[in-house]
Coordinates of C-alpha atoms and ligand atoms in Angstrom, one line a residue:
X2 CA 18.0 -25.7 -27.2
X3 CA 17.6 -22.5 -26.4
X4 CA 17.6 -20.7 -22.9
X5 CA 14.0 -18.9 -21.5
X6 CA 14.6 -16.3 -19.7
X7 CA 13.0 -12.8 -18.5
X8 CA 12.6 -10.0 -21.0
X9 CA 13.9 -7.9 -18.2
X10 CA 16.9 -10.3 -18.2
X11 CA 17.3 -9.7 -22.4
X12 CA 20.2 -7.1 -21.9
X13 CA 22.7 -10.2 -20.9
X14 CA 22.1 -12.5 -24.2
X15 CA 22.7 -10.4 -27.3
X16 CA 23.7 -12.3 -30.0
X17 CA 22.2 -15.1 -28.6
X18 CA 19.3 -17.5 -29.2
X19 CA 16.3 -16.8 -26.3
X20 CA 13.1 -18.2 -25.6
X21 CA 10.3 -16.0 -24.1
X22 CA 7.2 -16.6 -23.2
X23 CA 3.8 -14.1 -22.4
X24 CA 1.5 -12.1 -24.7
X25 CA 0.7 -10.2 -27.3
X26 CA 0.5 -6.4 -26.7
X27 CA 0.3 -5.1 -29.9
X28 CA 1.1 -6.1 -33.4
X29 CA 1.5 -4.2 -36.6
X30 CA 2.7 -5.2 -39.9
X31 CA 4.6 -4.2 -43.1
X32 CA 5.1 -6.2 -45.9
X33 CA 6.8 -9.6 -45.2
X34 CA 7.3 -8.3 -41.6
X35 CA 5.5 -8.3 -38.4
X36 CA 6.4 -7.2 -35.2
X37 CA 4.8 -8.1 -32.6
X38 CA 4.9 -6.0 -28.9
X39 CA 5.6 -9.2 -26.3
X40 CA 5.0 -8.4 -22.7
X41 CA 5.9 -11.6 -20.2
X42 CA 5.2 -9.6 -16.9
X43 CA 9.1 -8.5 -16.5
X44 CA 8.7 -6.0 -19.4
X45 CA 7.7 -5.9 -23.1
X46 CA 9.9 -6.2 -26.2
X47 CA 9.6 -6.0 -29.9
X48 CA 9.5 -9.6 -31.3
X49 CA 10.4 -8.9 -35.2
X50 CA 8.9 -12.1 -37.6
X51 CA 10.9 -12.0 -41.0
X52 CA 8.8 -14.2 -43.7
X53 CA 11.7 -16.1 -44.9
X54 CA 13.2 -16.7 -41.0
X55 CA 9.9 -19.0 -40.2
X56 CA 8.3 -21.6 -41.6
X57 CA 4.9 -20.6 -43.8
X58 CA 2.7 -22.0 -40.8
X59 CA 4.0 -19.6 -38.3
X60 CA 4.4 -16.3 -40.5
X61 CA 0.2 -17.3 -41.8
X62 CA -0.2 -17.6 -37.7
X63 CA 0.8 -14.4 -36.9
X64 CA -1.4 -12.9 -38.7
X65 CA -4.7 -14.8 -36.9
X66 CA -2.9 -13.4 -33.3
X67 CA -5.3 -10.8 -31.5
X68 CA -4.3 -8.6 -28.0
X69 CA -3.3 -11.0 -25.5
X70 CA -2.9 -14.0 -27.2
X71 CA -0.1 -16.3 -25.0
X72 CA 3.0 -17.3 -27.2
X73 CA 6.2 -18.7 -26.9
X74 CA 8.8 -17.0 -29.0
X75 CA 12.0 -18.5 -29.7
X76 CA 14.7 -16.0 -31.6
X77 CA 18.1 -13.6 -31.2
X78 CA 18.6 -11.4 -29.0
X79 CA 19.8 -8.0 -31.6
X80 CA 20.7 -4.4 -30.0
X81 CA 18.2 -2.2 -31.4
X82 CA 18.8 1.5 -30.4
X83 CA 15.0 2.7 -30.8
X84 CA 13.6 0.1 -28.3
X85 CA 13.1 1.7 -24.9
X86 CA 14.6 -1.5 -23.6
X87 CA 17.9 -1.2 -26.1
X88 CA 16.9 -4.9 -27.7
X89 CA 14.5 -6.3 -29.9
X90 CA 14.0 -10.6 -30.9
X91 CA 14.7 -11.5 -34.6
X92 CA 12.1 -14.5 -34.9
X93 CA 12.9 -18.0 -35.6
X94 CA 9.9 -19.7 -34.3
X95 CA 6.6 -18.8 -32.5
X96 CA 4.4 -21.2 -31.2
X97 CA 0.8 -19.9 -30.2
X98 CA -0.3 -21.0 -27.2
X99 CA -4.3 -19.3 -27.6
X100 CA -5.8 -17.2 -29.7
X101 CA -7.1 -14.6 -27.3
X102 CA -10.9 -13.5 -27.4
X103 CA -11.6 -9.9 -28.5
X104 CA -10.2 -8.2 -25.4
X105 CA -12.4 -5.8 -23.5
X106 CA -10.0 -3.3 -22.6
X107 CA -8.6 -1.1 -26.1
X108 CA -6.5 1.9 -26.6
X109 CA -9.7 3.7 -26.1
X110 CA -10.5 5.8 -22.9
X111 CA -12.7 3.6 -20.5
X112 CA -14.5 4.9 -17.6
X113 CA -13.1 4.0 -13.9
X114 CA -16.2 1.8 -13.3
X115 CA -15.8 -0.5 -16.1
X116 CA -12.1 -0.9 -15.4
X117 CA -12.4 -1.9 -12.1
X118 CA -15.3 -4.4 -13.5
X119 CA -12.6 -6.1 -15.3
X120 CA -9.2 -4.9 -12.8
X121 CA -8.6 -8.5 -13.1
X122 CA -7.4 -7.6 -17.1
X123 CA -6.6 -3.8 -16.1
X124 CA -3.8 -5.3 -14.1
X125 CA -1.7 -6.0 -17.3
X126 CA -2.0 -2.6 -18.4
X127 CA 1.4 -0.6 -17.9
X128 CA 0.3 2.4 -15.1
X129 CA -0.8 -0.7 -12.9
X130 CA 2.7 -2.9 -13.4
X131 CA 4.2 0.1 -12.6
X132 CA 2.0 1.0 -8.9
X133 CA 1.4 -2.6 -8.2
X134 CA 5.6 -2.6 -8.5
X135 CA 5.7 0.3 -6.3
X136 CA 3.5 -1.7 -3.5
X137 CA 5.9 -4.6 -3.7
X138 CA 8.9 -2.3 -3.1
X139 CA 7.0 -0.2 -0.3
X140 CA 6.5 -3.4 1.3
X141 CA 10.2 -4.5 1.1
X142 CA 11.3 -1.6 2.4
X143 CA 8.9 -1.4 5.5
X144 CA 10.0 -4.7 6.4
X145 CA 13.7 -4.1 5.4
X146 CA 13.7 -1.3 7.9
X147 CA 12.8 -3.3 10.9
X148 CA 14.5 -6.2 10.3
X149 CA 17.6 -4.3 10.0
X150 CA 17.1 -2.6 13.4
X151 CA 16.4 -6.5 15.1
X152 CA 12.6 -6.4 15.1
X153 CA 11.0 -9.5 15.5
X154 CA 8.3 -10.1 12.9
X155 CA 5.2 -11.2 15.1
X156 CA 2.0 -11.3 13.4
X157 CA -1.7 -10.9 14.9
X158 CA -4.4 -12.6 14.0
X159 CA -7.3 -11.8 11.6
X160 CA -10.6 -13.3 13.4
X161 CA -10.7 -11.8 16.8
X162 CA -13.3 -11.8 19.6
X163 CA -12.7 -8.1 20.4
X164 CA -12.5 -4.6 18.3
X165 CA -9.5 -2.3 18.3
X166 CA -10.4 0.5 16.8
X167 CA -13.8 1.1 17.8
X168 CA -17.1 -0.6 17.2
X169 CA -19.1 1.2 14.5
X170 CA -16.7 -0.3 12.0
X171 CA -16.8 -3.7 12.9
X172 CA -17.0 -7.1 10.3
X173 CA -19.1 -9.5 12.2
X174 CA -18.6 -13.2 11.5
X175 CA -19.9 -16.5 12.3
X176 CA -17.4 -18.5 14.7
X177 CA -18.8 -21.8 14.9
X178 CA -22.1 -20.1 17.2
X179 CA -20.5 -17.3 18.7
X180 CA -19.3 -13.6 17.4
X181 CA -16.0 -12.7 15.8
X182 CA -14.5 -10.2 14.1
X183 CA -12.2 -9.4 11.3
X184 CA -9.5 -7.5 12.9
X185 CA -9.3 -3.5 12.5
X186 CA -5.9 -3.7 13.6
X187 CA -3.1 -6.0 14.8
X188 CA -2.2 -3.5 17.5
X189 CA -3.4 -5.2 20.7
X190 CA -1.7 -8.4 20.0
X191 CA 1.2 -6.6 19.0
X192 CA 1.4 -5.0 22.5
X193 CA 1.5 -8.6 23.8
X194 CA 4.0 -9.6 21.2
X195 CA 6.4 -6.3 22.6
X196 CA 6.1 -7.3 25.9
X197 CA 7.3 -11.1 24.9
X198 CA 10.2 -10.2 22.3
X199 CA 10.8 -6.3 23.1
X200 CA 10.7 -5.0 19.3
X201 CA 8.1 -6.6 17.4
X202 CA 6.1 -5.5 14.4
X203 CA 3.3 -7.6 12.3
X204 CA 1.9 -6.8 9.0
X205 CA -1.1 -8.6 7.6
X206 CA -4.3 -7.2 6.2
X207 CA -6.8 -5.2 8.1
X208 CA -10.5 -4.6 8.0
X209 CA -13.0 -1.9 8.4
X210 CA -16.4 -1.6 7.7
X211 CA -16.3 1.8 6.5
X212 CA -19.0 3.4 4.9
X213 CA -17.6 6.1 4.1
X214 CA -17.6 6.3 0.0
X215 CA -14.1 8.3 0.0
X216 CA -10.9 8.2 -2.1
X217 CA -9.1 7.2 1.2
X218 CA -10.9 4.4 2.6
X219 CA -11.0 0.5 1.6
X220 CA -12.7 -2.3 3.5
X221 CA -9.5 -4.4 3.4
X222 CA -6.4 -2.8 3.8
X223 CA -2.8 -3.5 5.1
X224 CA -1.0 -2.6 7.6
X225 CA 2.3 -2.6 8.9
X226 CA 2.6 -2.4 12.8
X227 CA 5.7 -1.4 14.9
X228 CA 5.3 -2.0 18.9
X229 CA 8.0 -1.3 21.3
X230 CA 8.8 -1.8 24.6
X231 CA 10.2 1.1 26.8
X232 CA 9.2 3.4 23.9
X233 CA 7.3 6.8 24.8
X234 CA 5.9 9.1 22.4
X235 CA 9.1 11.3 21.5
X236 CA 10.8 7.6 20.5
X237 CA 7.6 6.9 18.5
X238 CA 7.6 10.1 16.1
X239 CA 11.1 9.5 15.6
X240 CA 10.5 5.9 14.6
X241 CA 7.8 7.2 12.0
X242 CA 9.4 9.6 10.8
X243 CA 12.6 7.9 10.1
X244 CA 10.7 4.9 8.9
X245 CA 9.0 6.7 6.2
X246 CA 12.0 8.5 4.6
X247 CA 13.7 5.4 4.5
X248 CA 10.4 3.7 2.5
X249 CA 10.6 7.1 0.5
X250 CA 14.3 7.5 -0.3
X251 CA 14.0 3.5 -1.7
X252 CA 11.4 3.7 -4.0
X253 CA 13.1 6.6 -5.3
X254 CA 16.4 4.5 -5.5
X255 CA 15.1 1.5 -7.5
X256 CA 11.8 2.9 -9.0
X257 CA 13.1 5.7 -11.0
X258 CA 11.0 4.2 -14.2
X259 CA 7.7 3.5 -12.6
X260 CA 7.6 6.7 -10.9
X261 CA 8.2 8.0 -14.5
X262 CA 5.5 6.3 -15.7
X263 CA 2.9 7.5 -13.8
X264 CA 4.6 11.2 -14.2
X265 CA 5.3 11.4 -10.6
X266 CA 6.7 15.1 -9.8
X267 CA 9.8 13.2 -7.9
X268 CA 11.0 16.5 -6.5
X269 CA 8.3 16.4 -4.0
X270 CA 9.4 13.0 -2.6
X271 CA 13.5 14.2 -2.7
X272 CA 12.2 16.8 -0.1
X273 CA 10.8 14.1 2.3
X274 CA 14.0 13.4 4.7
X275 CA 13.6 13.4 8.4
X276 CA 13.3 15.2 10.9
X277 CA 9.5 16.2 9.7
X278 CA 7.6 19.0 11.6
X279 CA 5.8 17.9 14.4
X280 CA 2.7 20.0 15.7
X281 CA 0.6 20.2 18.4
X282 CA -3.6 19.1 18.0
X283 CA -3.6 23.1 19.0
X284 CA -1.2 24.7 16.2
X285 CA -3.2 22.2 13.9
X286 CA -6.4 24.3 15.3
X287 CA -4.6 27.4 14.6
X288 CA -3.2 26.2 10.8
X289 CA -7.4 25.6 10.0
X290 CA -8.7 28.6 12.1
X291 CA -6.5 30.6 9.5
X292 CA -7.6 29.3 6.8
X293 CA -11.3 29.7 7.7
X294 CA -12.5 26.2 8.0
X295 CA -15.9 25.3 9.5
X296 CA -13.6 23.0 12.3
X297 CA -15.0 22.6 15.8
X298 CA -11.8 22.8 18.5
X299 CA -12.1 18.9 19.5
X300 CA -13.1 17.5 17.0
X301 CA -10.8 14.6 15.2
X302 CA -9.9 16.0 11.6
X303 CA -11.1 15.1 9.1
X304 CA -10.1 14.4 5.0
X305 CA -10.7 18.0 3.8
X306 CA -8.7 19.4 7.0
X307 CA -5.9 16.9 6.9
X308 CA -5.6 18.3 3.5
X309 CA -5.3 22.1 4.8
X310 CA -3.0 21.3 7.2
X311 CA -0.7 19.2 5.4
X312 CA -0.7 21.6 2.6
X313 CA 0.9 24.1 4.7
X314 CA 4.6 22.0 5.2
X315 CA 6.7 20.4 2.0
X316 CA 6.8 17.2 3.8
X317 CA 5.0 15.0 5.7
X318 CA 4.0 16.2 9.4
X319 CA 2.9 14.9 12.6
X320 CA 0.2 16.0 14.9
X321 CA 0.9 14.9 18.1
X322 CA -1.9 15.2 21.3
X323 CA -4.9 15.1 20.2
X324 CA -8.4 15.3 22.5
X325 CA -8.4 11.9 24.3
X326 CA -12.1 12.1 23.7
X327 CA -11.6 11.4 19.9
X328 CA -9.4 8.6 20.2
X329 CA -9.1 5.3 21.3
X330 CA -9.5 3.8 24.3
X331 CA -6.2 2.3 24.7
X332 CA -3.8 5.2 24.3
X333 CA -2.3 6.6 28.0
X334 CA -3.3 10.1 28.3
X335 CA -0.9 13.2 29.3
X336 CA 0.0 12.8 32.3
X337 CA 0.3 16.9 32.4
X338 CA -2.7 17.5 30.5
X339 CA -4.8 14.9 30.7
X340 CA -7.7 15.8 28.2
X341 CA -4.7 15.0 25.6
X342 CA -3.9 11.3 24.2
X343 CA -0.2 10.7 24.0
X344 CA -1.3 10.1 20.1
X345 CA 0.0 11.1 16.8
X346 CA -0.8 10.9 12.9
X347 CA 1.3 11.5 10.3
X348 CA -0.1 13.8 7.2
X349 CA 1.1 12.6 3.8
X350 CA 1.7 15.9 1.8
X351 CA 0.0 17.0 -1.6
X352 CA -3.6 16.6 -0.5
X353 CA -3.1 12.6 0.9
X354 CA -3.8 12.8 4.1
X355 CA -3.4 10.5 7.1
X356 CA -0.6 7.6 6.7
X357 CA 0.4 6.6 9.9
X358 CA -1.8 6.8 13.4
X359 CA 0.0 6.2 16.6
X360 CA 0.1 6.4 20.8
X361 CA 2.0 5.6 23.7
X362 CA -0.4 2.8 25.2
X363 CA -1.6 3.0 28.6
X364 CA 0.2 1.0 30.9
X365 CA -1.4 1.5 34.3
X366 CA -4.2 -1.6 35.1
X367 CA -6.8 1.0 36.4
X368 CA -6.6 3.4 34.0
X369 CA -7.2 1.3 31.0
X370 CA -9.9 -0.6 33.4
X371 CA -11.5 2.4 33.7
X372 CA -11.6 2.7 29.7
X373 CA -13.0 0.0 28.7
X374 CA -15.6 0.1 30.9
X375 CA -15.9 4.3 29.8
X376 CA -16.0 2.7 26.1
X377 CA -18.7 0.0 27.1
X378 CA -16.3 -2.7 25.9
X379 CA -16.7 -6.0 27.3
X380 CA -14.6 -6.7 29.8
X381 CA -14.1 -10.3 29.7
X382 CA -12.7 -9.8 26.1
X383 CA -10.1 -7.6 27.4
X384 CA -8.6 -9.6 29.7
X385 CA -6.0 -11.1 27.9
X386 CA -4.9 -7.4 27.3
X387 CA -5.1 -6.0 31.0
X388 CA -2.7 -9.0 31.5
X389 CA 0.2 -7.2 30.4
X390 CA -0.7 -4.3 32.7
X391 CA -0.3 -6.9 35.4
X392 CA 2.7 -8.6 34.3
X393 CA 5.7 -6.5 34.4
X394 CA 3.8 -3.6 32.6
X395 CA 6.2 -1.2 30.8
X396 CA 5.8 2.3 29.1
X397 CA 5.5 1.9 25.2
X398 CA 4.4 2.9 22.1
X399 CA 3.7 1.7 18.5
X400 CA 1.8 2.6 15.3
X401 CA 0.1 1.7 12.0
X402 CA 1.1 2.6 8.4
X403 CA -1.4 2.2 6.0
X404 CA 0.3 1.0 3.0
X405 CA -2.3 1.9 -0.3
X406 CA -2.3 5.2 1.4
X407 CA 1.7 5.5 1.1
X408 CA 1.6 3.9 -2.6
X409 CA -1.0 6.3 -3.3
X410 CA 1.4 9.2 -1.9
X411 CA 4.4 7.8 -3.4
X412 CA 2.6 6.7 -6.7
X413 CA 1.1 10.3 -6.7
X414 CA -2.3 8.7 -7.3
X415 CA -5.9 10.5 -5.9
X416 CA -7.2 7.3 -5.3
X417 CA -6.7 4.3 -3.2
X418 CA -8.6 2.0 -5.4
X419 CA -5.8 1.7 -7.6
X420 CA -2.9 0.7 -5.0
X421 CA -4.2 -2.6 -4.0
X422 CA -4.2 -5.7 -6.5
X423 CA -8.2 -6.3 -6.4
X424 CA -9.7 -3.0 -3.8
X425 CA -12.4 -4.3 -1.4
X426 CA -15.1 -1.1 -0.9
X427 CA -18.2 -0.7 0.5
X428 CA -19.8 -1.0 -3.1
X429 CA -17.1 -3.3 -4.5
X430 CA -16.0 -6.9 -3.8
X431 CA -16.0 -8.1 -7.9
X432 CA -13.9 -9.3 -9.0
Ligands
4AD505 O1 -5.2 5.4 12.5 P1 -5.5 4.0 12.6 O2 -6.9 3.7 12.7 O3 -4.6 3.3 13.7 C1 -4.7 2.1 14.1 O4 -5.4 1.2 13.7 C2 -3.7 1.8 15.3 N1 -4.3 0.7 16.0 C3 -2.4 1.5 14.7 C4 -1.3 1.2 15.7 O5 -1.1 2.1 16.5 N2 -0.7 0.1 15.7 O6 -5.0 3.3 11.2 C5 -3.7 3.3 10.9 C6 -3.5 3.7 9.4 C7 -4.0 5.0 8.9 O7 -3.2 6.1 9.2 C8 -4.2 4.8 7.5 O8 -3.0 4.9 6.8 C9 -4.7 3.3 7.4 O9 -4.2 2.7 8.6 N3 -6.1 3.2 7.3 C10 -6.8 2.9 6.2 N4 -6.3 2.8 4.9 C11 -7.3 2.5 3.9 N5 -8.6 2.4 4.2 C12 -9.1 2.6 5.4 N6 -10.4 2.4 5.7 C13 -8.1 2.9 6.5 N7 -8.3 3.1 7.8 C14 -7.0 3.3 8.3
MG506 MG1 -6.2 7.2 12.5

């Protein structure tokens, strides 16, 4: 009997006899030999099929095999200095599993609509193992770095009878005869979370009804949510900022030959170590005034000036106090200069704009009375969340990282579409 295993795992059984099991890649042929490219999901190896090493059935077989048939090949591990993975399988026996059906997607250049039409096959093309691998190890990290400073993973729910983040982007649902919503953000139960366990975060997926038709924006996105207790906004950037060369610096650690794959210019992430520059909503004014944008001083920014700005520094950057007009509701305003939010964003470089939004939360009963009502929220809805201004309310702080805005940084990639196993948009929810 042999032993399956894990192409990735070939490297340990030279010599020896392996089974493997996935599909066919690519095949080509030469006389009494065939080789045949094997991908199993770990990585892809040459499989070489020697007429006189199998039976007549199985060398006649290989030759009815089309892209993406599913096999189980059983052979020896050789060292073979030419394969990109250093090995290659001598055949002894292959047993087909199914003939696959004339495969859609070919060597051939296909249009980004008609990929994502079938992302459901697209996703065992190489540039998408290699992003959808860099999401997995964004992830890890994120949540490596807080349980590794004792936060407690606390997670929000998704249906919720309030919004978050404003209500023009709301998803309404049925709740058995009354409203819900899909949540825009975990943040306000978060808060409550932090004021039960100190250090919290939750991470789950997010929703928006955006109908905005831009690289940058999906319907369903996640998010990863630190909240703190006794944090203020100084603690917050540093958090962020620390948090996000630590996600950085790992990819780049373990990574190395996806980032290769999709050409990343690594050098550009090697610069991103903390402390990042942090600017003021007015030297952000300044940075576009300069560079003759149309911007209105007040104004939120948007895409094209996040792009300005962020263009100017070789890392990421925070903007910290923006206009409280522009933002939410919830975040505690200066106390010094109260038309400013204690809020900040963080501004992926190279043209990918906002990765991170953040505030110090208001804490004082009144104030964030006086908000909601300012915001025409309803107020019974929100009184779970006054609560904790009532019960031993504290100063603190959290924020939100988008993470197919960080793969697409990371991965180098224009478009979020591509950083999310099956992208949910305003004109896409197939497959
Ligand atoms: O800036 P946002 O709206 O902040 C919040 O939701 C806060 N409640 C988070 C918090 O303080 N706990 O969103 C946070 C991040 C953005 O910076 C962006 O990376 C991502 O979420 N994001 C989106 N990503 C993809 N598609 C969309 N439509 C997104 N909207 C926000
Ligand atoms: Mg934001």
């Amino acid at each position: 009997m042999s032993t399956i295993i894990n192409i990735a795992d070939v490297g340990r059984y030279e010599g020896q006899e392996v089974t493997i099991r996935g599909w066919l890649y690519n095949m080509r042929s030469s006389g009494k030999l065939r080789f045949l490219l094997v991908r199993d999901g770990s990585q892809t190896i040459q499989c070489v099929v020697f007429k006189n090493d199998v039976t007549e059935k199985v060398f006649e077989e290989t030759d009815t095999l089309t892209q993406e048939s599913s096999l189980i090949v059983t052979g020896n591990v050789a060292a073979d200095k030419r394969s990109p993975i250093g090995f290659e399988i001598q055949v002894k026996h292959l047993e087909v599993v199914q003939i696959a059906a004339e495969y859609p997607i070919t060597k051939k250049e296909h249009g980004t609509d008609f990929l994502m039409d079938h992302r459901h096959l697209w996703l065992r093309s190489s540039r998408q193992h290699a992003i959808i691998r860099i999401r997995h190890q964004v992830i890890h990290a994120a949540r490596k770095f807080f349980d590794d400073q004792g936060f407690l993973l606390v997670d929000s729910p998704v249906f919720t009878p309030n919004a978050a983040e404003g209500t023009t982007s709301l998803f309404e649902t049925d709740y058995f005869g009354s409203k819900a919503y899909l949540t825009q953000s975990g943040q306000l139960y978060a808060e409550a979370s932090a004021m039960a366990f100190g250090k919290v975060y939750c991470f789950g997926p997010t929703f928006r009804a955006e109908k905005s038709k831009t690289r940058r924006h999906l319907t369903e996105f996640w998010m990863i949510e630190p909240e703190v207790a006794f944090f203020d906004l100084n603690d917050d950037m540093k958090l962020a900022e620390d948090f996000v060369s630590y996600i950085v610096k790992n990819v780049l650690d373990t990574r190395k030959v996806e980032l290769e794959i999709l050409e990343r210019d690594i050098s550009m992430l090697e610069k991103v170590t903390a402390p990042f520059p942090k600017i003021h909503y007015n030297e952000a004014v300044e940075i576009l005034k300069k560079k003759n944008s149309e911007f209105r001083y007040g104004d939120d920014f948007g895409g094209t000036d996040e792009t300005i700005i962020s263009e100017e520094f070789d890392r990421p950057v925070i903007v910290h106090h923006y206009p409280a007009e522009v933002k939410a509701f919830y975040m505690k305003r200066d106390p010094e200069h109260p038309q400013f939010a204690l809020a900040m964003d963080m501004l992926a470089p190279e043209g990918h704009g906002e990765i991170i939004g953040g505030s110090q939360r208001e804490d004082d009963y009144n104030e964030l009375l006086k908000r909601i009502k300012d915001h025409n929220l309803p107020e019974e809805a929100f009184a779970w969340y006054l609560d904790l201004r009532k019960y031993g309310s504290v100063p603190h702080a959290g924020f939100g990282l988008g993470i197919e805005r960080t793969v697409g940084w990371i991965c180098g990639i224009k478009h979020v579409r591509e950083t999310v196993p099956f992208p949910r948009m305003m004109q896409r929810i197939y497959p």
